[in-house]
Short mmCIF file of C-alpha atoms in Angstrom, two decimals:
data_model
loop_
_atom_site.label_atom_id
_atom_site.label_comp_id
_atom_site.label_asym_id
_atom_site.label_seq_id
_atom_site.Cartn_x
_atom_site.Cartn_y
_atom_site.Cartn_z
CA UNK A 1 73.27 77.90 143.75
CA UNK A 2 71.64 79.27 140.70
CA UNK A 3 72.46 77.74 137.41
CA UNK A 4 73.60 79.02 134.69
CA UNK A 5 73.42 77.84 131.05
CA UNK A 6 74.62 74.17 130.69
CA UNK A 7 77.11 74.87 127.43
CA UNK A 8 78.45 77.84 128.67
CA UNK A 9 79.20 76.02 132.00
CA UNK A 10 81.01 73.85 130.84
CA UNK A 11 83.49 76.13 128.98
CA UNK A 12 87.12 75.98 130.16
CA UNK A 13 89.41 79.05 130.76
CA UNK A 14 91.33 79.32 127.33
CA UNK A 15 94.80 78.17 127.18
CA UNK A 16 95.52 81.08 125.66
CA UNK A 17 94.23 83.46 129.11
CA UNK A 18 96.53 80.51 131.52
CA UNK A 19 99.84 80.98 129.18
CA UNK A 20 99.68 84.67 129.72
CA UNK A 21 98.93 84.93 133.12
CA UNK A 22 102.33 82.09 133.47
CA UNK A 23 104.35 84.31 131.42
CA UNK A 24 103.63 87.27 133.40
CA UNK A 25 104.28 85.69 136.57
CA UNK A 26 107.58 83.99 135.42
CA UNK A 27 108.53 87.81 133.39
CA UNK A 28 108.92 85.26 130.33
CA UNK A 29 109.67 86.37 126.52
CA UNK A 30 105.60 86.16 125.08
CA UNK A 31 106.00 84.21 121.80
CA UNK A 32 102.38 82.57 122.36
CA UNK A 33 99.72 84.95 122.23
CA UNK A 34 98.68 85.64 118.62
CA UNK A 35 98.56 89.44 118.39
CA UNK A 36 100.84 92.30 117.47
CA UNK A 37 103.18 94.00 119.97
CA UNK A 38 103.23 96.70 117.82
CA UNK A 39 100.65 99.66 116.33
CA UNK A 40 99.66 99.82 112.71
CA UNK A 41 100.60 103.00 110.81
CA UNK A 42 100.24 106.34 111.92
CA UNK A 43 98.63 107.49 109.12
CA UNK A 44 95.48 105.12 109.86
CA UNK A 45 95.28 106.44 113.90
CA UNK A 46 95.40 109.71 112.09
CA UNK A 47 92.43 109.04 110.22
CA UNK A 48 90.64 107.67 113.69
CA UNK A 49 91.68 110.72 115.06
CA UNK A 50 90.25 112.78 112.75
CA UNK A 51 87.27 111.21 112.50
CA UNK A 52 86.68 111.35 116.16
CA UNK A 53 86.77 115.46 115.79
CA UNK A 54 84.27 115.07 113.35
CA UNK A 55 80.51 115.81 113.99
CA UNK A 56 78.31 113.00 114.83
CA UNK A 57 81.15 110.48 114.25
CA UNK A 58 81.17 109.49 117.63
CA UNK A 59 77.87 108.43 118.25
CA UNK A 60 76.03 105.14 117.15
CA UNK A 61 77.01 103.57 113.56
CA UNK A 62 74.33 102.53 111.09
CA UNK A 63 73.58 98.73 112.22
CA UNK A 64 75.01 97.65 109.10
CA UNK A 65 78.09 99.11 109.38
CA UNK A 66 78.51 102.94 108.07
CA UNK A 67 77.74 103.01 104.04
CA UNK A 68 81.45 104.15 102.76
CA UNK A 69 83.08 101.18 104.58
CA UNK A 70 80.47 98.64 102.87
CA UNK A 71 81.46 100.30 99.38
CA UNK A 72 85.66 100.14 99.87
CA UNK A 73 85.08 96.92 101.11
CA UNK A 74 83.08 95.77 97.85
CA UNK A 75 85.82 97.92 95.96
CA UNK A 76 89.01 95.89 98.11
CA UNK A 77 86.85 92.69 97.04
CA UNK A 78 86.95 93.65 93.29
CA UNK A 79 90.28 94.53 93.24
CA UNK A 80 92.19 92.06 94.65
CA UNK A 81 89.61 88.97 94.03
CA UNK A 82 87.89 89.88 91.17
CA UNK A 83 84.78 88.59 93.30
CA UNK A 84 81.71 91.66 93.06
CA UNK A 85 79.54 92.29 96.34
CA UNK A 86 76.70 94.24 97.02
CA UNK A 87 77.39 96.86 99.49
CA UNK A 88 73.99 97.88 100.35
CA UNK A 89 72.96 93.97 100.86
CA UNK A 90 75.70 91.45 101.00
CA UNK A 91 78.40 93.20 103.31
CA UNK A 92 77.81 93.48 107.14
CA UNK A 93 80.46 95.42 109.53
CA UNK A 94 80.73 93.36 112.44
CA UNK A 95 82.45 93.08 116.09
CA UNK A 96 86.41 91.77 114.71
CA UNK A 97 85.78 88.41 112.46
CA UNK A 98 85.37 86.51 115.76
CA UNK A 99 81.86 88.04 115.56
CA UNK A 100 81.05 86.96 111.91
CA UNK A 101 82.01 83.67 112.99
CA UNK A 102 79.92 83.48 116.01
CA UNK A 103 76.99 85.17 114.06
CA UNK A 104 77.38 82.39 111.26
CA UNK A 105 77.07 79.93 113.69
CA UNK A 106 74.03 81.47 115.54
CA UNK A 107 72.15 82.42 113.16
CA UNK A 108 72.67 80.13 109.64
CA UNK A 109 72.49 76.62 112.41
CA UNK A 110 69.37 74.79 113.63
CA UNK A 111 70.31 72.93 116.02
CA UNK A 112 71.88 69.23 115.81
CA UNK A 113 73.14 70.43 112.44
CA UNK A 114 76.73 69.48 111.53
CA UNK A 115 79.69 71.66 110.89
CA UNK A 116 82.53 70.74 109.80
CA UNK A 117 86.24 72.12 110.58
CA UNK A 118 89.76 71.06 109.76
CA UNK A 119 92.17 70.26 113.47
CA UNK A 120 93.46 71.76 114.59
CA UNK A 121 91.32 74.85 114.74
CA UNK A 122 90.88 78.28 115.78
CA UNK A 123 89.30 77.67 119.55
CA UNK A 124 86.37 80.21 118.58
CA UNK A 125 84.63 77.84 116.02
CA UNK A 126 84.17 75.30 118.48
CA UNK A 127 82.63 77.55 121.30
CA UNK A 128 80.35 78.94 118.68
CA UNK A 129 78.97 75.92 117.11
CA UNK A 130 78.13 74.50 120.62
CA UNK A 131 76.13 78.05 121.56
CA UNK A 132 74.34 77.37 118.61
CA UNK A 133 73.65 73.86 119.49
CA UNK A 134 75.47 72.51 116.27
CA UNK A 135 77.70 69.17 116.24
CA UNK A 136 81.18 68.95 115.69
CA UNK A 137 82.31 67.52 112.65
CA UNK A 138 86.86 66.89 112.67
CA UNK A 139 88.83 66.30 109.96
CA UNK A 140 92.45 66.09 110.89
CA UNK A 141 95.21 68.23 109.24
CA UNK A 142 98.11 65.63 108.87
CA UNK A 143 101.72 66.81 109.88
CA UNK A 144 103.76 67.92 108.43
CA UNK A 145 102.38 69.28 105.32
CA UNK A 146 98.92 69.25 107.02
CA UNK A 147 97.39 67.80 103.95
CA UNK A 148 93.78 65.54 104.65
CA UNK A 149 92.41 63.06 102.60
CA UNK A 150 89.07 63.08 100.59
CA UNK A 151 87.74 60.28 101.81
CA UNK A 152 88.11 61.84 105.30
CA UNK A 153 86.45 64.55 104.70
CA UNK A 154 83.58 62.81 102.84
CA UNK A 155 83.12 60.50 105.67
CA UNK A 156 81.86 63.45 108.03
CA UNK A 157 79.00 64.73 105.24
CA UNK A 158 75.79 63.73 106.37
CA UNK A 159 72.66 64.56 105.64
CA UNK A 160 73.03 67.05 108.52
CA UNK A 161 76.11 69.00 107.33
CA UNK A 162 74.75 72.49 107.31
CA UNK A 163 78.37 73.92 107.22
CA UNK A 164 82.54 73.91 106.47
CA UNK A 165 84.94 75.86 108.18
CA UNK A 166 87.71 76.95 105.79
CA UNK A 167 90.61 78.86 107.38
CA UNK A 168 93.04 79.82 104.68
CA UNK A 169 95.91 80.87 105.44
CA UNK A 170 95.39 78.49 108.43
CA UNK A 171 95.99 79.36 111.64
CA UNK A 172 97.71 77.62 113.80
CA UNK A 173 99.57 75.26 110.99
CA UNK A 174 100.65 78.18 108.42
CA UNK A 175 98.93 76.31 105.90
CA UNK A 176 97.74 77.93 102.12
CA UNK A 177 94.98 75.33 101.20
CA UNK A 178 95.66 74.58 97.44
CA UNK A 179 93.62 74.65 94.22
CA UNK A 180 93.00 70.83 94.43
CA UNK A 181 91.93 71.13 98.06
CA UNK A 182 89.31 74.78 97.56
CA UNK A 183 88.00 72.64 94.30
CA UNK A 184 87.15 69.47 96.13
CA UNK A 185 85.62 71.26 98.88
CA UNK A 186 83.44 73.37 96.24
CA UNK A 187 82.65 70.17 94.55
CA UNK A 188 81.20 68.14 97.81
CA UNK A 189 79.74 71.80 99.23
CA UNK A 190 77.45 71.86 96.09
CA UNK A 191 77.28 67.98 95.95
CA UNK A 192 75.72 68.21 99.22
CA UNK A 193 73.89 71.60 99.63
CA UNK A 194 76.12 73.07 102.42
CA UNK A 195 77.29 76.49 103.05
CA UNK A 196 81.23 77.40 103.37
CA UNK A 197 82.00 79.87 105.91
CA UNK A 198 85.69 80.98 104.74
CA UNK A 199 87.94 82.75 107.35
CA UNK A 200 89.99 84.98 105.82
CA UNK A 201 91.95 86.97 108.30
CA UNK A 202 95.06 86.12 107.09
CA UNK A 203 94.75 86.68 103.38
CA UNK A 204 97.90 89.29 103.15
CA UNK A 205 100.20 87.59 105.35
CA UNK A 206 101.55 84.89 102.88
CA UNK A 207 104.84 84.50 101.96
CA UNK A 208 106.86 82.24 99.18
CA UNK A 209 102.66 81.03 98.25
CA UNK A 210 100.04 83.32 97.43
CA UNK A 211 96.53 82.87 99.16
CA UNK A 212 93.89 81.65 96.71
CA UNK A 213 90.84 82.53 98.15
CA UNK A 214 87.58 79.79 97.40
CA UNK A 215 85.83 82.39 95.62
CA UNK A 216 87.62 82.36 92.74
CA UNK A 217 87.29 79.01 91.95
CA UNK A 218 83.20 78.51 91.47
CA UNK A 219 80.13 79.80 91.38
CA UNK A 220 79.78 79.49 95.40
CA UNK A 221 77.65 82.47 95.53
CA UNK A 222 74.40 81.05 97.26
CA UNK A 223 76.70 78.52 100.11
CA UNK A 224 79.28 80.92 100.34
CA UNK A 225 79.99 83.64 103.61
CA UNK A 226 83.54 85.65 103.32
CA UNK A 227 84.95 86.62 106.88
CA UNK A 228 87.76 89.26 107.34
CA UNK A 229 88.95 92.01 109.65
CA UNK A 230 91.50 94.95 109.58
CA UNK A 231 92.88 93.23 112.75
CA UNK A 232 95.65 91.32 111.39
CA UNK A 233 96.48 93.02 107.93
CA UNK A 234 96.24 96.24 109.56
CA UNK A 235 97.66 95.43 113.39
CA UNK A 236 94.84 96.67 115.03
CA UNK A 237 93.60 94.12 116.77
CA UNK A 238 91.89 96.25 119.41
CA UNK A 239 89.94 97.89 117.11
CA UNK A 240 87.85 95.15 116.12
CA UNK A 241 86.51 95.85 112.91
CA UNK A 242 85.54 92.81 111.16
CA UNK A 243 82.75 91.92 108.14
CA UNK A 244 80.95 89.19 106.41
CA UNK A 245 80.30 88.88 102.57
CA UNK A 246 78.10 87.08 100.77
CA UNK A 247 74.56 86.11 99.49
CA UNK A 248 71.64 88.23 100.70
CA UNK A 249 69.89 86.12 102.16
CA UNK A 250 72.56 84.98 104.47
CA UNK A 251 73.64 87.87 105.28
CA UNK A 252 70.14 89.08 106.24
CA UNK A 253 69.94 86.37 109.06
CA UNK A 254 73.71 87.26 110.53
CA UNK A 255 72.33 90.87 111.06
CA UNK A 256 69.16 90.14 112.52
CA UNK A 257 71.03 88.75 115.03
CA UNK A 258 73.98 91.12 115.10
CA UNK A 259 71.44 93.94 115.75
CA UNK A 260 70.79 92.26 118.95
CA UNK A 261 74.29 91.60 120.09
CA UNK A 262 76.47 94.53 119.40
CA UNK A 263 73.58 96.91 117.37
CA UNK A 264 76.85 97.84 115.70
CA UNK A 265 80.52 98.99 114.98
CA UNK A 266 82.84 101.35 116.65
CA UNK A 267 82.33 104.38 114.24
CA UNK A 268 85.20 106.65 114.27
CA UNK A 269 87.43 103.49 113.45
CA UNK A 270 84.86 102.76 110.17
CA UNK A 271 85.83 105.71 109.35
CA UNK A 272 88.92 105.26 109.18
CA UNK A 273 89.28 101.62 108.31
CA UNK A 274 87.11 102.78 104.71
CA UNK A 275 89.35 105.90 104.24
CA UNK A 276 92.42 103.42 104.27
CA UNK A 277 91.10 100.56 102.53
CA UNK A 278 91.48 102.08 99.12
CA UNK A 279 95.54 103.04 99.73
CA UNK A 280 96.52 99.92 100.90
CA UNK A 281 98.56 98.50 97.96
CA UNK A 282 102.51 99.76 98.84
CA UNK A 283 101.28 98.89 102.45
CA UNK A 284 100.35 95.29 101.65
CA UNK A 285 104.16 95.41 99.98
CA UNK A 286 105.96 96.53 103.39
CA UNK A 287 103.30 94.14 105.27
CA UNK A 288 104.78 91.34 103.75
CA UNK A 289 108.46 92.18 103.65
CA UNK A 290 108.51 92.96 106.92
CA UNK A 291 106.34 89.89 108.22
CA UNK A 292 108.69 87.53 105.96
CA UNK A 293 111.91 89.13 107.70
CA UNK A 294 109.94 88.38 110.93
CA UNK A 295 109.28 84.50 110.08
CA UNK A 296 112.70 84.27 108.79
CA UNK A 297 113.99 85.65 111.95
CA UNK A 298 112.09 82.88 114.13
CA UNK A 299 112.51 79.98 112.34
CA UNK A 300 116.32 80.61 111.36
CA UNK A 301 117.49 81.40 114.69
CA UNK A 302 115.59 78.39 115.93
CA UNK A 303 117.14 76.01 113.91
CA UNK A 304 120.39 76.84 114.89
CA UNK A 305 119.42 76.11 118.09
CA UNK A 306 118.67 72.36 117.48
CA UNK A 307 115.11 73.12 116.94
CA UNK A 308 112.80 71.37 114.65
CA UNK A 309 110.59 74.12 113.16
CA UNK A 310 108.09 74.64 110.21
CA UNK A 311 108.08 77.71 108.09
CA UNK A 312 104.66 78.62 107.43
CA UNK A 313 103.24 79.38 104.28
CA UNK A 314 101.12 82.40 105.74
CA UNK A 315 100.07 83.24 108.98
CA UNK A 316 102.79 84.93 111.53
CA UNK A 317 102.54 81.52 113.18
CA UNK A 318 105.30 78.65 113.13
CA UNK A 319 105.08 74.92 114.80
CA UNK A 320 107.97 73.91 116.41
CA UNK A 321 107.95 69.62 116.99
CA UNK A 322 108.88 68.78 120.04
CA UNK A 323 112.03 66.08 120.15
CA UNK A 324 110.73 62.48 120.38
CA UNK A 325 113.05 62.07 123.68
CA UNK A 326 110.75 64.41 125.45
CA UNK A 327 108.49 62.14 127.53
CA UNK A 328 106.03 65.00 128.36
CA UNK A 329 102.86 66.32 126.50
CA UNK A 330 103.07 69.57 124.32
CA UNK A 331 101.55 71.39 127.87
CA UNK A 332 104.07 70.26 129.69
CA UNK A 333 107.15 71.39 127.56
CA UNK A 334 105.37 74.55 127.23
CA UNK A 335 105.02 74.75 131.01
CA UNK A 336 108.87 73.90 131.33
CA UNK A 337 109.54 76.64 128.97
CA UNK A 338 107.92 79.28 130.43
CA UNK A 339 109.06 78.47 134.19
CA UNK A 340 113.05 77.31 133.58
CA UNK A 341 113.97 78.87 130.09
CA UNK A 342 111.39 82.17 130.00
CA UNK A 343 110.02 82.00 127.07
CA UNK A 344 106.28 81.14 126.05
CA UNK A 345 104.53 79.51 123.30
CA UNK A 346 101.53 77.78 122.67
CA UNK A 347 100.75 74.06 122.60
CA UNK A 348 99.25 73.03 119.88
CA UNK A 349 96.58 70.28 121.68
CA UNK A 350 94.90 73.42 122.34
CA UNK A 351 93.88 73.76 118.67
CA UNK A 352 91.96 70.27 118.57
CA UNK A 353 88.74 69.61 120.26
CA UNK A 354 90.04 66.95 122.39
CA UNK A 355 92.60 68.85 124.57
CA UNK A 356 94.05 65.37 125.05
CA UNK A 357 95.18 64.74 121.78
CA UNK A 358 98.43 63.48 121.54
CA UNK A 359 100.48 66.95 120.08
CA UNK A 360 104.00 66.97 119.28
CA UNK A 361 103.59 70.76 118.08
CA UNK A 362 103.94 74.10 119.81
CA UNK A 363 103.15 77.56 118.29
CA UNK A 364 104.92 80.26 118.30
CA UNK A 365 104.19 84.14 117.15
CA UNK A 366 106.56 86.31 115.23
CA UNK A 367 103.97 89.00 114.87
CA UNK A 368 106.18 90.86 117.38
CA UNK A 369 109.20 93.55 117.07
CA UNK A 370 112.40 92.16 116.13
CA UNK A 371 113.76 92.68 119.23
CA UNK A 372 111.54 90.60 120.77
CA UNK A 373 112.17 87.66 118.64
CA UNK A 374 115.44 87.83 118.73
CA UNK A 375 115.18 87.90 122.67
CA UNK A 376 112.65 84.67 122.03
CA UNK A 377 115.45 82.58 119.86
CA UNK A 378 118.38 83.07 122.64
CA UNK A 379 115.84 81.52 125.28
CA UNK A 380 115.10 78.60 123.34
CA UNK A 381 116.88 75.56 125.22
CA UNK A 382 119.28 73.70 122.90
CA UNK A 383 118.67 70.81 125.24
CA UNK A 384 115.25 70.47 125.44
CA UNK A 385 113.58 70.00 128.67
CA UNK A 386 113.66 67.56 131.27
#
């Protein structure tokens, strides 16, 4: 048999692809998988629309990304963080933020340099430091608050830390890291010459806390790379339109190697992703009434149920502990959810890069219609199960 390459090989089907296929199968309520189940506005397809009817709009995109997206994005950047970027230089369009991670990891990493990311984590990180032949550097969130400890974190800076993953707001915990938190990490990053990559996706989706993003806090503008999308603040997640900000020189080395990967950006939707950018503030308003009603929905209706649930500070994820009784691991009660109650979530070992770590989490995803919640909740088992 011909081989194929080693770290790719030995890459597992995501938990994410076997809860959906179970939940299909067993015609169970999806609460698991982390996307909308329903469009964005109407006025924003319009705009794709439109731009599809326009000439040349449908044909390849500067590699870059197209010039007007790079300037509303430097405008969004002023306006709600204060923080300036160069849109000719320090802003690439890229493939979703899964991309910009991916081509931070590819192209800022020689290999056997160390990266560091908070557990649990976003399953992407992981994949892409080990394509770029990085190491794996954990610090563990600690339940419930997921707060970690300096001295933990300063334990895994070596002389090889090239990088930190910062996810804030934090999926899969819900977490808004705090000032104390962006400021130590800012400290030890310059302390120890090593570039931040901060995923942002989530910045809109907060809720009683407001999302602080790292920029604001120090002059991180030569070790720090910005990563957002429209996916989640716009529900689009199909359309994949993702960037990364920051220094030039950084920036330079993610394109060369985007240019090779994708070349570049679905156009008609750049179109209309820097069209919309700018008329976004009553939007943002709505975004997070109606996401709060959403959380509310979950995590009240839970409780009532018996269950023991976490309301997230941001993210339209909440962690639900499973009930010390339960003798099983968090894969099990999610398997015995889907297959005798009909309802799916996802188990928060997943998140950690030791699938076997002992989790007494499971995630589920109110980024859905109401009515699909409220289907979720009356599934829930008030005994839990056996």
């Amino acid at each position: 048999m011909i081989s194929v390459n080693q770290t790719v090989n030995n890459f597992q089907e995501s938990i994410f692809s076997t809860i959906t296929k179970l939940s299909i199968e067993n015609e169970a309520t999806n609460l698991a998988q982390g996307f909308p189940d329903f469009d964005g506005p109407a006025w924003i397809i319009d705009l794709a629309y439109k731009a599809m009817s326009e000439d040349k709009k449908n044909q390849y995109a500067p590699s870059m990304g197209i010039l007007p997206l790079r300037e509303s994005l430097s405008q969004h950047y002023q306006k709600y963080y204060g923080v300036n970027y160069d849109p000719q230089k320090e802003i690439l369009v890229t493939n979703g933020a899964t991309e910009a991670i991916y081509l931070a990891c590819v192209s800022l990493l020689n290999p056997g340099d160390e990266v560091i990311v908070f557990a649990p984590f976003y399953d992407s990180y992981a994949a892409s430091i080990q394509m770029a032949q990085g190491q794996i550097k954990v610090v563990n969130l600690q339940a419930p608050n997921f707060s970690f400890d300096e001295d933990d974190l300063k334990q895994q800076i070596s002389q090889k830390t090239k990088m930190l993953i910062l996810n804030s707001p934090h999926n899969p915990t819900g977490k808004i890291f705090n000032k104390s938190e962006l400021a130590m990490i800012a400290r030890l990053a310059k302390e120890n010459d090593f570039i931040i990559l901060s995923d942002e996706v989530y910045e809109f989706i907060t809720f009683e806390k407001n999302f602080l993003p790292i920029s604001q806090l120090e002059d991180l503008r030569d070790r720090l790379v910005v990563i957002s999308s429209i996916g989640k603040t716009l529900s689009f997640t199909g359309w994949k339109i993702g960037w990364a900000c920051g220094p030039q020189n950084l920036i330079r080395a993610m394109h060369l190697a985007h240019q090779f990967i994708v070349f570049c950006v679905s156009h008609p939707m750049q179109v209309a992703v820097a069209a919309a950018l700018p008329q976004l503030e009553v939007y943002l308003k709505d975004l997070k009434r109606d996401y709060l009603e959403k959380r509310n929905l979950l995590t009240e209706g839970l409780r009532k149920r018996g269950a023991n649930i976490l309301s997230p500070e941001g993210t339209y994820f909440a962690l639900c502990k499973i009930g010390d009784d339960y003798q099983g691991s968090d894969l099990d009660f999610c398997f015995e959810l889907i297959k005798e109650h009909k309802l799916a979530a996802i188990p928060m070992s997943a998140f950690y890069l030791n699938s076997q770590v002992p989790s007494r989490y499971i995630r589920f995803c109110f980024a859905k219609n109401l009515k699909t919640i409220i289907e979720g909740v009356a599934k829930f088992p008030t005994l839990k199960p056996t």
